[in-house]
Coordinates of C-alpha atoms and ligand atoms in Angstrom, one line a residue:
X162 CA 0.2 0.2 17.2
X163 CA 0.3 2.3 14.0
X164 CA 2.6 1.5 11.2
X165 CA 3.5 2.6 7.7
X166 CA 4.5 0.2 4.9
X167 CA 6.6 2.1 2.5
X168 CA 8.1 1.0 -0.8
X169 CA 7.8 1.4 -4.5
X170 CA 4.8 0.0 -6.5
X171 CA 4.9 -3.7 -6.5
X172 CA 7.1 -4.0 -3.4
X173 CA 4.5 -6.2 -1.8
X174 CA 2.9 -3.6 0.6
X175 CA -0.6 -4.8 0.0
X176 CA 0.3 -8.5 0.4
X177 CA 2.1 -7.9 3.6
X178 CA -0.6 -5.6 5.0
X179 CA -3.3 -8.2 4.4
X180 CA -1.2 -10.8 6.2
X181 CA -0.9 -8.5 9.2
X182 CA -4.6 -8.0 9.2
X183 CA -5.1 -11.7 9.5
X184 CA -2.4 -12.3 12.2
X185 CA -2.9 -9.2 14.3
X186 CA -6.1 -7.4 14.9
X187 CA -5.1 -4.5 12.8
X188 CA -6.9 -2.5 10.1
X189 CA -5.3 -1.9 6.7
X190 CA -5.9 1.6 5.3
X191 CA -4.9 1.6 1.6
X192 CA -5.4 4.9 -0.2
X193 CA -5.0 3.0 -3.5
X194 CA -7.9 0.7 -2.6
X195 CA -10.0 3.6 -1.5
X196 CA -9.3 5.5 -4.7
X197 CA -10.0 2.5 -6.9
X198 CA -13.3 2.0 -5.0
X199 CA -14.3 5.6 -5.8
X200 CA -13.2 5.2 -9.4
X201 CA -15.2 2.0 -9.9
X202 CA -18.2 3.4 -8.2
X203 CA -18.2 6.3 -10.7
X204 CA -18.6 8.9 -7.9
X205 CA -17.8 12.5 -8.8
X206 CA -14.5 12.1 -7.0
X207 CA -13.9 8.9 -8.9
X208 CA -14.5 10.6 -12.2
X209 CA -12.1 13.3 -11.3
X210 CA -9.2 11.0 -10.4
X211 CA -9.6 8.3 -13.0
X212 CA -7.3 9.7 -15.6
X213 CA -4.6 10.6 -13.0
X214 CA -4.6 7.1 -11.5
X215 CA -4.7 5.2 -14.8
X216 CA -1.6 7.2 -15.9
X217 CA 0.2 6.3 -12.7
X218 CA 0.4 9.9 -11.4
X219 CA -0.4 10.9 -7.8
X220 CA -3.8 12.3 -6.9
X221 CA -3.9 15.6 -5.0
X222 CA -2.8 15.4 -1.4
X223 CA -6.1 17.0 0.0
X224 CA -8.1 14.1 -1.5
X225 CA -6.2 11.3 0.1
X226 CA -5.8 13.2 3.4
X227 CA -9.5 13.5 3.6
X228 CA -10.1 9.8 2.8
X229 CA -7.7 8.8 5.5
X230 CA -9.2 11.1 8.1
X231 CA -12.7 9.7 7.3
X232 CA -11.4 6.1 7.9
X233 CA -9.6 7.0 11.1
X234 CA -12.7 8.7 12.4
X235 CA -14.6 5.4 12.3
X236 CA -12.0 3.3 14.2
X237 CA -11.9 2.5 17.8
X238 CA -8.9 4.4 19.3
X239 CA -7.1 1.3 20.4
X240 CA -7.3 -0.4 17.0
X241 CA -3.9 -0.7 15.3
X242 CA -3.6 0.7 11.8
X243 CA -1.4 -0.3 8.8
X244 CA -1.0 2.6 6.4
X245 CA -0.4 1.1 2.9
X246 CA 0.4 3.5 0.1
X247 CA 0.0 6.5 2.3
X248 CA 1.7 8.9 2.9
X249 CA 3.2 9.3 -0.5
X250 CA 4.5 12.9 -0.3
X251 CA 6.1 15.1 2.4
X252 CA 2.8 17.1 2.6
X253 CA 0.9 13.9 3.2
X254 CA 3.4 12.8 5.9
X255 CA 2.9 16.1 7.7
X256 CA -0.9 15.8 7.4
X257 CA -0.7 12.3 8.8
X258 CA 1.3 13.6 11.8
X259 CA -1.5 16.0 12.5
X260 CA -4.3 13.6 11.9
X261 CA -2.8 11.0 14.2
X262 CA -2.1 13.6 16.9
X263 CA -5.6 14.8 16.8
X264 CA -6.8 11.3 17.6
X265 CA -4.3 10.6 20.3
X266 CA -2.4 8.1 18.1
X267 CA 1.4 7.8 17.6
X268 CA 3.3 6.3 14.8
X269 CA 5.3 3.3 16.0
X270 CA 7.3 2.2 13.0
X271 CA 7.8 2.8 9.3
X272 CA 8.8 -0.3 7.4
X273 CA 10.6 0.3 4.2
X274 CA 10.5 -2.6 1.7
X275 CA 13.7 -2.5 -0.2
X276 CA 13.4 -3.8 -3.7
X277 CA 15.1 -4.0 -7.1
X278 CA 13.2 -1.8 -9.5
X279 CA 13.7 -4.0 -12.6
X280 CA 12.3 -7.0 -10.8
X281 CA 9.3 -4.9 -9.9
X282 CA 8.2 -4.3 -13.4
X283 CA 8.2 -8.1 -13.9
X284 CA 6.1 -8.6 -10.7
X285 CA 3.6 -5.9 -11.5
X286 CA 3.0 -6.9 -15.1
X287 CA 1.7 -10.3 -14.1
X288 CA -0.4 -9.6 -11.2
X289 CA -4.2 -9.9 -10.6
X290 CA -6.5 -10.4 -7.7
X291 CA -9.7 -12.0 -6.6
X292 CA -12.7 -9.8 -7.5
X293 CA -14.4 -10.7 -4.3
X294 CA -11.8 -10.9 -1.5
X295 CA -8.9 -9.1 -3.1
X296 CA -6.4 -11.9 -2.5
X297 CA -3.4 -11.1 -4.7
X298 CA -2.2 -13.6 -7.4
X299 CA 0.4 -13.6 -10.1
X300 CA 0.5 -15.3 -13.6
X301 CA 4.0 -16.6 -13.0
X302 CA 4.6 -16.7 -9.2
X303 CA 1.3 -17.4 -7.5
X304 CA -1.5 -18.9 -9.4
X305 CA -4.6 -20.2 -7.5
X306 CA -4.2 -23.8 -6.5
X307 CA -7.3 -24.8 -8.4
X308 CA -7.2 -22.9 -11.7
X309 CA -9.8 -20.2 -11.9
X310 CA -10.9 -20.5 -8.3
X311 CA -9.8 -18.2 -5.4
X312 CA -7.8 -20.1 -2.8
X313 CA -9.3 -18.0 0.0
X314 CA -13.0 -17.5 -0.8
X315 CA -13.7 -19.8 -3.8
X316 CA -14.8 -17.0 -6.1
X317 CA -14.2 -17.4 -9.8
X318 CA -14.0 -13.8 -10.9
X319 CA -10.6 -12.0 -11.0
X320 CA -9.5 -8.5 -11.8
X321 CA -6.5 -6.6 -13.1
X322 CA -5.6 -3.0 -12.5
X323 CA -5.8 -0.4 -15.3
X324 CA -2.4 1.0 -14.2
X325 CA -0.5 -2.3 -14.2
X326 CA 0.8 -1.7 -17.8
X327 CA 4.4 -0.9 -18.7
X328 CA 4.0 2.8 -19.2
X329 CA 2.0 3.6 -16.1
X330 CA 4.3 1.4 -14.1
X331 CA 7.3 3.5 -15.2
X332 CA 5.4 6.7 -14.2
X333 CA 4.6 5.2 -10.8
X334 CA 8.2 4.3 -10.2
X335 CA 9.3 7.9 -11.2
X336 CA 6.6 9.3 -8.8
X337 CA 7.9 7.1 -6.0
X338 CA 11.5 8.2 -6.6
X339 CA 10.7 11.9 -6.9
X340 CA 8.0 12.3 -4.3
X341 CA 7.7 9.4 -1.9
X342 CA 11.3 8.3 -1.2
X343 CA 12.1 11.9 0.0
X344 CA 9.7 11.4 3.0
X345 CA 12.1 8.8 4.6
X346 CA 14.3 11.5 6.2
X347 CA 11.2 12.8 8.0
X348 CA 10.8 9.5 9.7
X349 CA 14.5 8.8 10.1
X350 CA 14.7 12.0 12.2
X351 CA 12.2 10.2 14.6
X352 CA 14.4 7.0 14.5
X353 CA 11.4 4.8 13.5
X354 CA 12.4 3.5 10.1
X355 CA 13.2 -0.2 9.8
X356 CA 14.3 -1.8 6.5
X357 CA 13.2 -5.2 5.2
X358 CA 14.5 -7.0 2.1
X359 CA 11.5 -7.0 -0.1
X360 CA 13.1 -9.3 -2.6
X361 CA 13.1 -12.2 -0.2
X362 CA 10.3 -14.8 -0.5
X363 CA 6.9 -13.5 0.8
X364 CA 7.0 -15.7 4.0
X365 CA 10.4 -14.4 4.9
X366 CA 9.3 -10.8 4.3
X367 CA 6.3 -11.5 6.6
X368 CA 8.6 -13.0 9.3
X369 CA 11.0 -10.1 9.2
X370 CA 8.1 -7.6 9.6
X371 CA 6.6 -9.6 12.5
X372 CA 10.0 -9.6 14.2
X373 CA 10.2 -5.8 13.9
X374 CA 6.7 -5.4 15.2
X375 CA 7.4 -7.7 18.2
X376 CA 10.3 -5.4 19.1
X377 CA 8.5 -2.1 18.6
Ligands
ADP85 P1 1.1 0.9 -6.1 O1 1.8 1.3 -4.9 O2 1.2 -0.6 -6.4 O3 1.4 1.7 -7.3 P2 -1.6 1.8 -5.0 O4 -2.7 0.9 -5.0 O5 -1.0 2.1 -3.7 O6 -0.5 1.1 -5.9 O7 -1.9 3.2 -5.7 C1 -2.4 3.2 -7.0 C2 -2.6 4.7 -7.5 O8 -3.5 5.4 -6.6 C3 -1.3 5.5 -7.5 O9 -0.5 5.3 -8.6 C4 -1.9 6.9 -7.4 O10 -2.5 7.3 -8.6 C5 -3.1 6.7 -6.4 N1 -2.7 6.9 -5.0 C6 -2.8 5.9 -4.1 N2 -2.4 6.4 -2.9 C7 -2.1 7.7 -3.1 C8 -1.6 8.7 -2.2 N3 -1.3 8.5 -0.9 N4 -1.4 9.9 -2.8 C9 -1.6 10.2 -4.1 N5 -2.1 9.2 -4.9 C10 -2.3 8.0 -4.5
ZN86 ZN1 -11.3 -14.5 -3.1

């Protein structure tokens, strides 16, 4: 099964994707995570994209298309994939159609997380994650049970993203509205879009997604 999680920044795509990875034997392909890894490793690509990412703008389509194809190449053909943060433009959606077809994969469902944009700014501005296992946390909504210690792996180092500040968040929202939301009709034409209330508690969002996948 191959699925896309779609929704504006802070909608909870990453959280839901990591839950699906745990519950089903699927692989999460997050272009945001891949790009941050390049950035932090200081590779030539990372140097090139740092300013773009930190400002909240989109990196060029060819770059993310290439990263995704490289990941797909290394996967067993029967391994299910969750695309998280990709595709983000119509050009990327068209590339993904080609990349999947070339590997004999089909897209089963596109899940759109519907959210209230004002609430997102509040969510994003308090979030951080485990530096070791990437489990997401939030200053106000989901602190580690033991202060300073990751619930999942016990690590004591945490990190915050450079683009989780008010200005970059506003740019990310604008990019989503202008470039990403317009890809929905592409998938609606294939009748594979399902909508989930992303403002519901995380467990309810997960349950709604599981129910959709069970029916797909
Ligand atoms: P979020 O959806 O919470 O903003 P991501 O981790 O998915 O965060 O993406 C962070 C940043 O990485 C984006 O703002 C953009 O600069 C870049 N990026 C990630 N995925 C893509 C993509 N598919 N196309 C272009 N840029 C991307
Ligand atoms: Zn951890």
